[in-house]
Coordinates of C-alpha atoms and ligand atoms in Angstrom, one line a residue:
M1 CA 38.5 -32.2 12.2
D2 CA 41.2 -34.7 11.6
N3 CA 42.3 -35.4 15.1
G4 CA 39.9 -38.4 15.8
W5 CA 37.4 -36.3 17.4
E6 CA 33.8 -35.1 16.2
S7 CA 32.0 -32.2 17.7
I8 CA 28.1 -32.2 18.1
I9 CA 26.2 -28.9 18.3
G10 CA 22.6 -28.0 18.7
M11 CA 21.3 -24.5 18.5
E12 CA 18.7 -22.7 20.3
I13 CA 17.4 -19.2 19.0
H14 CA 15.3 -16.6 20.7
A15 CA 13.8 -14.1 18.2
Q16 CA 11.8 -11.4 19.3
L17 CA 8.6 -11.2 17.0
S18 CA 8.1 -7.6 15.4
T19 CA 4.7 -6.8 17.0
E20 CA 3.8 -3.4 18.3
S21 CA 2.5 -4.5 21.4
K22 CA 3.3 -7.4 23.9
I23 CA 2.2 -10.8 23.6
F24 CA -0.3 -11.1 26.5
C25 CA -1.2 -7.2 26.9
G26 CA -1.5 -3.9 25.0
C27 CA 1.9 -2.5 26.3
S28 CA 4.3 -1.1 23.8
T29 CA 7.3 -3.0 22.7
R30 CA 9.1 -0.1 21.7
F31 CA 13.0 -0.1 22.3
G32 CA 14.8 2.4 24.3
D33 CA 11.8 4.1 26.2
E34 CA 12.1 5.2 29.6
P35 CA 12.6 2.1 32.0
N36 CA 9.4 0.6 33.2
S37 CA 7.1 3.3 31.2
N38 CA 5.6 0.2 29.1
T39 CA 4.2 -1.9 31.8
C40 CA 0.6 -2.8 33.1
P41 CA -0.8 -5.2 35.6
V42 CA -0.5 -8.1 33.2
C43 CA 3.3 -7.8 32.4
L44 CA 4.0 -6.5 35.9
G45 CA 2.5 -9.8 37.2
L46 CA 0.0 -8.1 39.5
P47 CA -2.5 -10.6 41.1
G48 CA -5.8 -11.2 39.3
A49 CA -4.4 -9.8 35.9
L50 CA -5.5 -12.0 33.1
P51 CA -3.4 -12.6 29.8
V52 CA -5.0 -12.1 26.5
L53 CA -3.1 -13.5 23.5
N54 CA -1.9 -11.0 20.7
R55 CA -3.2 -12.2 17.3
R56 CA -0.4 -10.4 15.5
A57 CA 2.3 -12.3 17.6
V58 CA 0.5 -15.7 16.4
E59 CA 0.6 -14.5 12.7
L60 CA 4.3 -13.5 12.8
G61 CA 5.1 -16.8 14.6
A62 CA 3.4 -18.4 11.7
R63 CA 5.4 -16.5 9.1
A64 CA 8.5 -17.6 10.8
A65 CA 7.4 -21.2 11.0
L66 CA 6.5 -21.3 7.4
A67 CA 9.6 -19.6 6.3
L68 CA 11.7 -22.2 8.1
G69 CA 9.8 -25.1 6.6
L70 CA 8.1 -26.2 10.0
H71 CA 4.5 -27.7 10.4
I72 CA 2.1 -25.6 12.3
N73 CA 0.1 -27.6 14.9
H74 CA -3.7 -27.1 14.7
R75 CA -3.7 -27.0 18.5
S76 CA -0.9 -25.8 20.9
I77 CA -0.9 -25.3 24.5
F78 CA 0.5 -22.6 26.7
A79 CA 2.4 -23.6 29.8
R80 CA 3.9 -22.0 32.8
K81 CA 7.7 -22.4 33.3
N82 CA 8.4 -21.9 36.8
Y83 CA 11.6 -20.2 38.1
F84 CA 12.5 -17.3 40.4
Y85 CA 14.5 -14.5 39.1
P86 CA 14.0 -10.6 39.9
D87 CA 13.3 -9.9 36.4
L88 CA 10.4 -12.2 36.2
P89 CA 7.8 -10.7 38.6
K90 CA 5.2 -13.4 38.1
G91 CA 7.5 -16.2 39.3
Y92 CA 6.9 -18.1 35.8
Q93 CA 7.3 -17.4 32.2
I94 CA 4.4 -18.3 29.9
S95 CA 5.8 -20.6 27.2
Q96 CA 4.9 -23.8 25.4
Y97 CA 6.0 -27.1 26.4
D98 CA 4.8 -30.6 25.3
Q99 CA 2.3 -29.3 22.7
P100 CA 4.2 -26.4 20.9
F101 CA 3.2 -24.2 18.0
S102 CA 5.0 -25.8 15.3
V103 CA 7.3 -28.8 14.7
N104 CA 9.4 -30.9 12.3
G105 CA 11.1 -28.5 10.2
V106 CA 13.7 -29.6 7.4
L107 CA 15.8 -26.6 6.5
E108 CA 18.5 -26.5 3.8
I109 CA 21.3 -24.1 4.2
M110 CA 24.5 -23.3 2.6
T111 CA 27.6 -23.8 4.8
A112 CA 31.4 -23.7 4.2
E113 CA 34.3 -24.0 6.5
R114 CA 36.9 -21.1 6.4
D115 CA 40.5 -20.9 5.8
D116 CA 42.8 -19.0 8.2
A117 CA 42.0 -15.7 6.5
G118 CA 38.4 -16.4 7.4
H119 CA 37.3 -16.9 3.6
P120 CA 34.8 -19.7 2.9
V121 CA 36.5 -22.7 1.4
E122 CA 33.8 -24.4 -0.6
W123 CA 29.9 -23.7 -0.2
R124 CA 27.7 -26.9 0.1
P125 CA 24.1 -27.6 1.1
K126 CA 23.3 -29.1 4.5
Q127 CA 19.9 -30.3 5.8
I128 CA 19.2 -29.2 9.4
T129 CA 16.2 -30.6 11.4
I130 CA 14.5 -27.9 13.3
T131 CA 12.8 -29.8 16.3
R132 CA 10.3 -27.0 17.1
L133 CA 9.5 -23.5 17.1
H134 CA 7.3 -22.3 20.0
L135 CA 5.8 -19.0 21.1
E136 CA 6.6 -17.4 24.6
E137 CA 7.1 -14.2 26.5
D138 CA 10.4 -12.5 27.0
A139 CA 11.3 -11.7 30.9
G140 CA 12.3 -8.2 32.0
K141 CA 16.2 -6.9 32.2
N142 CA 18.4 -6.4 35.2
V143 CA 20.6 -3.4 34.7
H144 CA 23.9 -3.3 36.1
E145 CA 25.4 -0.1 34.4
G146 CA 25.0 3.5 33.8
L147 CA 22.9 4.1 36.9
P148 CA 23.6 5.6 40.5
D149 CA 25.2 3.2 43.0
V150 CA 25.3 0.4 40.6
D151 CA 27.9 -1.2 42.8
R152 CA 25.3 -1.4 45.6
Y153 CA 22.1 -1.8 43.7
S154 CA 20.6 -3.6 41.1
Y155 CA 17.8 -2.1 38.7
I156 CA 15.1 -3.9 36.9
D157 CA 13.4 -2.7 33.8
L158 CA 10.2 -4.4 33.0
N159 CA 9.6 -2.9 29.5
R160 CA 10.8 -6.0 27.8
A161 CA 8.7 -8.2 30.2
G162 CA 6.1 -9.8 27.9
T163 CA 7.7 -9.1 24.6
P164 CA 6.9 -12.0 22.2
L165 CA 9.5 -14.4 21.2
A166 CA 9.7 -17.2 18.9
E167 CA 12.1 -20.1 20.4
I168 CA 13.7 -22.1 17.5
V169 CA 15.4 -25.4 18.6
T170 CA 17.3 -27.7 16.4
E171 CA 18.4 -31.4 16.6
P172 CA 22.2 -31.7 17.2
D173 CA 23.1 -31.6 13.6
F174 CA 25.9 -29.3 13.3
R175 CA 29.5 -30.7 13.2
S176 CA 31.6 -27.6 13.3
S177 CA 31.4 -23.9 14.4
W178 CA 31.0 -22.5 11.0
E179 CA 27.9 -24.6 10.4
A180 CA 26.3 -23.1 13.4
Y181 CA 27.5 -19.8 12.2
D182 CA 25.9 -20.2 8.7
Y183 CA 22.7 -21.5 10.3
V184 CA 22.2 -18.6 12.5
N185 CA 22.9 -16.3 9.5
H186 CA 20.6 -18.2 7.6
I187 CA 17.7 -17.9 10.2
R188 CA 18.3 -14.1 10.7
R189 CA 17.9 -13.7 6.9
A190 CA 14.8 -15.7 6.7
L191 CA 13.1 -13.9 9.7
Q192 CA 13.9 -10.4 8.3
W193 CA 12.9 -11.7 4.9
V194 CA 9.4 -12.5 5.9
Q195 CA 9.4 -9.4 8.5
A196 CA 8.7 -11.7 11.4
S197 CA 11.5 -10.3 13.3
D198 CA 14.3 -7.6 12.9
A199 CA 16.7 -10.3 14.1
D200 CA 19.4 -7.8 15.2
M201 CA 21.7 -9.3 17.6
E202 CA 23.1 -6.1 18.6
K203 CA 19.6 -4.7 19.9
G204 CA 19.3 -8.2 21.6
N205 CA 16.2 -9.3 19.5
L206 CA 17.8 -12.3 18.3
R207 CA 19.8 -14.2 21.0
C208 CA 21.4 -17.7 20.5
E209 CA 22.6 -20.4 22.8
A210 CA 24.7 -23.6 21.6
N211 CA 24.9 -27.1 23.1
V212 CA 28.3 -28.5 22.5
S213 CA 29.8 -31.8 23.1
V214 CA 32.6 -33.9 21.6
R215 CA 33.0 -37.7 21.2
R216 CA 35.5 -40.0 19.3
K217 CA 34.7 -40.5 15.8
G218 CA 32.7 -43.5 15.4
D219 CA 31.1 -43.5 18.8
N220 CA 27.4 -43.7 18.8
T221 CA 26.7 -42.1 22.1
F222 CA 26.9 -38.6 22.8
G223 CA 29.4 -36.9 25.2
T224 CA 28.6 -34.6 28.1
K225 CA 26.9 -31.6 26.9
V226 CA 27.8 -28.0 27.7
E227 CA 25.5 -25.1 27.2
L228 CA 26.9 -21.8 26.0
K229 CA 25.2 -18.5 26.6
N230 CA 26.0 -14.9 26.5
L231 CA 26.8 -15.0 22.7
N232 CA 26.2 -11.5 21.6
S233 CA 27.1 -11.6 18.0
V234 CA 27.3 -14.5 15.3
R235 CA 31.0 -14.1 15.3
F236 CA 31.4 -14.3 19.1
M237 CA 29.2 -17.5 18.9
Q238 CA 31.4 -19.1 16.4
R239 CA 34.6 -18.3 18.5
A240 CA 32.8 -19.5 21.7
I241 CA 31.9 -22.9 20.0
E242 CA 35.5 -23.5 18.7
F243 CA 37.0 -22.6 21.9
E244 CA 34.7 -25.0 23.8
I245 CA 35.4 -27.8 21.4
D246 CA 39.2 -27.5 22.1
R247 CA 38.5 -27.2 25.7
Q248 CA 36.5 -30.4 26.1
I249 CA 39.0 -32.3 23.8
K250 CA 41.9 -31.2 26.1
V251 CA 40.1 -32.1 29.1
L252 CA 39.0 -35.7 27.9
E253 CA 42.6 -36.2 26.4
S254 CA 44.1 -35.5 29.8
G255 CA 41.8 -38.3 31.2
R256 CA 39.5 -36.0 33.2
K257 CA 35.7 -35.9 33.0
L258 CA 33.6 -33.0 31.7
A259 CA 30.8 -31.6 34.0
Q260 CA 27.4 -31.0 32.4
E261 CA 27.1 -27.1 33.0
T262 CA 26.3 -23.8 31.4
R263 CA 29.3 -21.6 30.5
L264 CA 29.2 -18.0 29.5
W265 CA 31.5 -16.5 26.8
D266 CA 34.0 -13.9 27.8
E267 CA 35.0 -12.0 24.6
K268 CA 37.7 -10.0 26.3
A269 CA 39.5 -13.1 27.7
A270 CA 38.5 -14.9 24.6
E271 CA 37.4 -18.0 26.6
T272 CA 34.1 -19.6 28.3
R273 CA 33.7 -19.9 31.9
V274 CA 31.2 -21.5 34.2
M275 CA 28.0 -20.0 34.9
R276 CA 26.3 -22.8 36.6
S277 CA 26.6 -26.4 36.9
K278 CA 24.0 -29.1 36.7
E279 CA 23.4 -29.5 40.4
E280 CA 22.2 -25.9 40.3
A281 CA 20.1 -26.4 37.1
H282 CA 16.5 -25.5 37.4
D283 CA 13.5 -27.9 37.5
Y284 CA 11.0 -25.8 35.9
R285 CA 7.8 -27.9 36.9
Y286 CA 6.0 -27.0 33.7
F287 CA 2.1 -27.1 33.8
P288 CA -0.5 -25.9 31.4
E289 CA -1.3 -22.1 31.7
P290 CA -4.9 -22.1 33.3
D291 CA -5.6 -18.5 32.2
L292 CA -5.3 -19.2 28.5
P293 CA -7.3 -21.5 26.3
P294 CA -5.6 -24.0 23.8
L295 CA -4.3 -22.0 20.7
V296 CA -6.3 -23.2 17.7
V297 CA -4.8 -22.3 14.2
S298 CA -7.1 -23.4 11.4
N299 CA -5.9 -24.5 7.9
E300 CA -7.5 -21.5 6.5
C301 CA -5.4 -19.2 8.8
V302 CA -2.3 -21.0 7.7
Q303 CA -3.2 -20.6 3.9
R304 CA -3.9 -16.9 4.6
V305 CA -0.6 -16.2 6.2
K306 CA 1.1 -18.1 3.3
G307 CA -0.6 -16.0 0.9
E308 CA 0.5 -12.7 2.5
M309 CA 4.2 -14.0 2.5
P310 CA 6.7 -12.6 0.0
E311 CA 8.6 -15.3 -2.3
L312 CA 11.0 -17.0 -0.2
P313 CA 14.9 -16.7 -0.8
D314 CA 15.4 -20.2 -2.1
A315 CA 12.4 -20.0 -4.4
R316 CA 13.6 -16.5 -5.6
R317 CA 17.1 -17.6 -6.1
R318 CA 16.0 -20.5 -8.5
R319 CA 13.7 -18.1 -10.2
F320 CA 16.6 -15.7 -10.7
M321 CA 18.6 -18.8 -12.4
D322 CA 15.9 -19.6 -14.5
Q323 CA 14.3 -16.3 -15.5
Y324 CA 17.6 -14.2 -15.9
G325 CA 20.1 -17.1 -16.7
L326 CA 22.2 -16.1 -13.6
S327 CA 24.7 -18.8 -12.2
F328 CA 24.0 -20.4 -8.7
S329 CA 26.6 -18.2 -7.0
D330 CA 25.5 -14.9 -8.7
A331 CA 21.8 -15.8 -7.7
S332 CA 22.8 -16.6 -4.2
Q333 CA 24.5 -13.3 -3.7
L334 CA 21.6 -11.3 -5.0
T335 CA 19.1 -12.9 -2.8
G336 CA 21.3 -12.4 0.2
G337 CA 18.7 -10.0 1.6
K338 CA 15.3 -9.0 0.4
S339 CA 16.0 -5.4 -0.4
L340 CA 19.0 -6.5 -2.5
A341 CA 16.8 -9.0 -4.3
D342 CA 14.3 -6.3 -5.1
Y343 CA 17.0 -3.9 -6.1
Y344 CA 18.4 -6.2 -8.5
E345 CA 15.0 -7.1 -10.1
K346 CA 14.0 -3.3 -10.6
A347 CA 17.5 -2.6 -12.1
A348 CA 17.2 -5.5 -14.4
E349 CA 13.7 -4.4 -15.6
V350 CA 14.7 -0.8 -16.1
S351 CA 18.0 -1.7 -18.0
G352 CA 16.5 -4.5 -20.0
N353 CA 19.8 -6.4 -19.3
A354 CA 19.3 -8.7 -16.5
R355 CA 23.0 -10.1 -16.7
G356 CA 24.4 -6.7 -16.9
A357 CA 22.5 -5.4 -14.1
A358 CA 23.7 -8.5 -12.0
N359 CA 27.4 -7.7 -12.8
W360 CA 27.2 -4.1 -12.1
I361 CA 25.5 -4.7 -8.6
R362 CA 28.0 -7.7 -7.8
S363 CA 31.2 -5.6 -8.7
E364 CA 30.4 -2.0 -8.2
V365 CA 27.3 -1.4 -6.4
L366 CA 28.0 -3.7 -3.5
R367 CA 31.4 -2.4 -2.8
E368 CA 30.0 1.1 -2.7
L369 CA 27.3 0.0 -0.4
E370 CA 29.7 -1.9 1.9
G371 CA 31.6 1.4 2.1
L372 CA 28.9 3.4 3.2
G373 CA 27.6 0.6 5.6
V374 CA 24.0 0.6 4.1
E375 CA 21.5 -2.0 2.6
A376 CA 20.5 -1.6 -1.0
S377 CA 17.1 -0.1 0.3
G378 CA 19.1 2.7 1.7
S379 CA 21.3 3.2 -1.4
P380 CA 21.9 6.8 -2.5
V381 CA 21.6 5.2 -6.3
N382 CA 18.3 3.6 -6.5
A383 CA 17.7 0.7 -8.7
E384 CA 16.0 2.9 -11.5
N385 CA 19.1 5.0 -11.8
L386 CA 21.4 2.1 -12.0
G387 CA 19.3 0.6 -14.6
L388 CA 19.4 3.8 -16.7
L389 CA 23.1 3.8 -16.4
V390 CA 23.6 0.0 -17.6
R391 CA 21.2 1.1 -20.6
M392 CA 23.2 4.0 -21.5
I393 CA 26.5 1.8 -21.7
D394 CA 24.6 -0.8 -23.7
E395 CA 23.3 1.9 -26.1
G396 CA 26.9 3.0 -26.6
K397 CA 26.4 6.5 -25.2
I398 CA 29.2 5.9 -22.8
S399 CA 32.0 3.3 -22.5
G400 CA 31.9 0.8 -19.6
K401 CA 34.9 2.6 -18.1
Q402 CA 33.4 5.8 -18.2
G403 CA 30.4 4.0 -16.6
K404 CA 32.3 3.0 -13.5
E405 CA 33.3 6.7 -13.2
V406 CA 29.7 7.8 -13.5
L407 CA 28.6 5.4 -10.9
V408 CA 31.0 6.5 -8.3
Q409 CA 29.9 9.9 -8.8
M410 CA 26.3 9.0 -8.7
F411 CA 26.9 7.6 -5.3
R412 CA 28.8 10.7 -4.1
T413 CA 26.4 13.3 -5.5
G414 CA 23.1 11.5 -5.8
K415 CA 22.7 12.8 -9.3
T416 CA 21.5 10.7 -12.2
A417 CA 23.9 9.1 -14.9
A418 CA 22.4 11.4 -17.5
A419 CA 23.0 14.5 -15.6
I420 CA 26.7 13.6 -14.8
V421 CA 27.4 12.7 -18.4
E422 CA 26.0 15.9 -19.7
E423 CA 27.6 18.0 -17.1
Q424 CA 31.1 16.6 -17.9
G425 CA 30.8 16.3 -21.7
M426 CA 31.4 12.5 -21.3
V427 CA 29.5 11.4 -24.2
Q428 CA 31.1 8.6 -26.1
V429 CA 32.1 9.0 -29.7
S430 CA 30.9 6.3 -32.1
D431 CA 30.5 8.6 -35.5
T432 CA 32.8 6.7 -37.8
N433 CA 33.6 9.8 -39.8
E434 CA 35.0 11.5 -36.4
I435 CA 36.8 8.5 -35.4
D436 CA 38.4 8.0 -39.1
A437 CA 39.6 11.5 -38.9
I438 CA 41.4 10.7 -35.4
I439 CA 42.7 7.7 -36.9
D440 CA 44.3 9.2 -39.9
Q441 CA 46.0 12.0 -37.8
T442 CA 47.4 9.3 -35.4
L443 CA 48.7 7.2 -38.3
S444 CA 50.4 10.0 -40.2
A445 CA 52.0 11.2 -36.8
N446 CA 53.3 7.5 -36.4
Q447 CA 54.5 6.5 -39.8
Q448 CA 57.4 4.5 -38.8
Q449 CA 55.1 2.2 -36.3
V450 CA 52.8 1.9 -39.3
A451 CA 55.5 0.6 -41.5
S452 CA 56.6 -1.9 -38.9
Y453 CA 53.0 -3.1 -38.5
R454 CA 52.5 -3.6 -42.1
G455 CA 55.9 -5.4 -42.2
G456 CA 54.4 -8.1 -39.8
K457 CA 54.9 -6.5 -36.3
E458 CA 51.1 -6.9 -35.3
T459 CA 51.7 -6.6 -31.8
L460 CA 51.7 -2.8 -32.4
F461 CA 48.0 -2.9 -32.9
G462 CA 47.5 -2.1 -29.0
F463 CA 49.7 1.0 -29.4
F464 CA 47.5 2.4 -32.1
V465 CA 44.3 1.6 -30.2
G466 CA 46.0 3.6 -27.3
Q467 CA 47.0 6.6 -29.2
V468 CA 43.6 6.9 -30.7
M469 CA 41.9 6.7 -27.4
K470 CA 44.2 9.4 -26.0
A471 CA 43.7 11.6 -28.9
S472 CA 39.8 11.4 -28.4
R473 CA 40.5 11.9 -24.7
G474 CA 38.9 8.6 -24.0
K475 CA 35.7 9.5 -25.8
A476 CA 36.1 7.4 -28.7
N477 CA 33.9 3.9 -28.6
P478 CA 36.5 1.3 -28.2
K479 CA 34.7 -1.3 -30.4
V480 CA 34.3 1.2 -33.3
V481 CA 38.1 2.3 -32.8
N482 CA 38.9 -1.3 -33.1
E483 CA 37.0 -2.2 -36.2
R484 CA 38.1 1.0 -38.2
L485 CA 41.8 0.8 -37.1
K486 CA 41.8 -2.8 -38.7
A487 CA 40.4 -1.7 -41.7
R488 CA 42.6 1.4 -42.0
L489 CA 45.9 -0.5 -41.3
S490 CA 45.2 -3.5 -43.7
G491 CA 44.1 -1.0 -46.4
Ligands
ZN1 ZN1 1.7 -4.9 29.8

């Protein structure tokens, strides 16, 4: 911003850890089951029921923490966060407070401002400090839609109560809505990459909140902070932050004061509105959870989890650059998701042409996948078959142009390149005798142009190439045609 103002943004993300059962009981975490069918005395908060920590939730929390560069504390404490809400039958949520699971992460993300059309202007690295990642349980859900008499009743579904969450909190390190946007996408990819969370915002298993304030450039103190909620997609979040920055600047420039409050994003109205003010804010009265012992994570345990994790995106990007000679931007694109990176490596191996495989994926395959709305892992053309197609082209069996047609048909039919090439008689002609014969016919049919060419009009060369290619019905190997034509015309 060049208007004399600076925006300060901090992010909080809640990611559901991909366990099969809840964090303190054995109930299923399956999505979409009949309401209240996955409940028991523990997650219903019945008196006398005791929580038992799910080991898998700790392992996945550790994966998430390590993927984001956090330090895992040897000892952490669960705490009760007290508040009253209908979807929280115990009257408190088990979370962590002053001794969290992991702390002090430094994460490097790639970020870019966007132009008016929404295209990234210039990608640059930015370091984000992650204050903490702690473990906690989710609350249930109030349902206000799709049930009888919803105008008079609220319904409560406790299937989600007790689902394990990782809460990830940053320092106020972001200076624009796009930095926050790129950060959330980075987190989503990292969590999916190590299979700690599905991180799907539409299903609600990744939720984010933004703390937004503005100040005059050069000021050292922070302005009044507003908390934004109800950000149901990364794009909505970006728009909400942008709106909020403008709103705050307008309020301050008009000489009024900002209230410290929580605001909700209303996508239809494209504005934020007040949910609650600070006067109504909760005092959670945290205290240590007496029913759970301290969580102790040994160094051996951390090393074991590390050993089970796949190569992380940044390391894999660097390796793609070193091992396959890819540029930074190519390697970044091909490590945009784990399934895409796996797909690329397999295609590179089968084709024996790492750069060629990269070009085919970046230009042709990604476009097809986008059209189908699927990830690389769901591609109708698997990596082996793409690799075989690239090899056919490299071996001169078909031209690159034919290859593009073949690939489109592979996506439509699921057939291999070899099958399509055979069916359509598409084989490229590289035999010099055959090509020479076509050249001779072409030259004798265009003697006037041959005379002009030999008289110095060398721009006619392209014309001859075109005529020969046409006479071969596109099957002649263009490289061979070029070589032979030059020889014939100069002779
Ligand atoms: Zn339960």
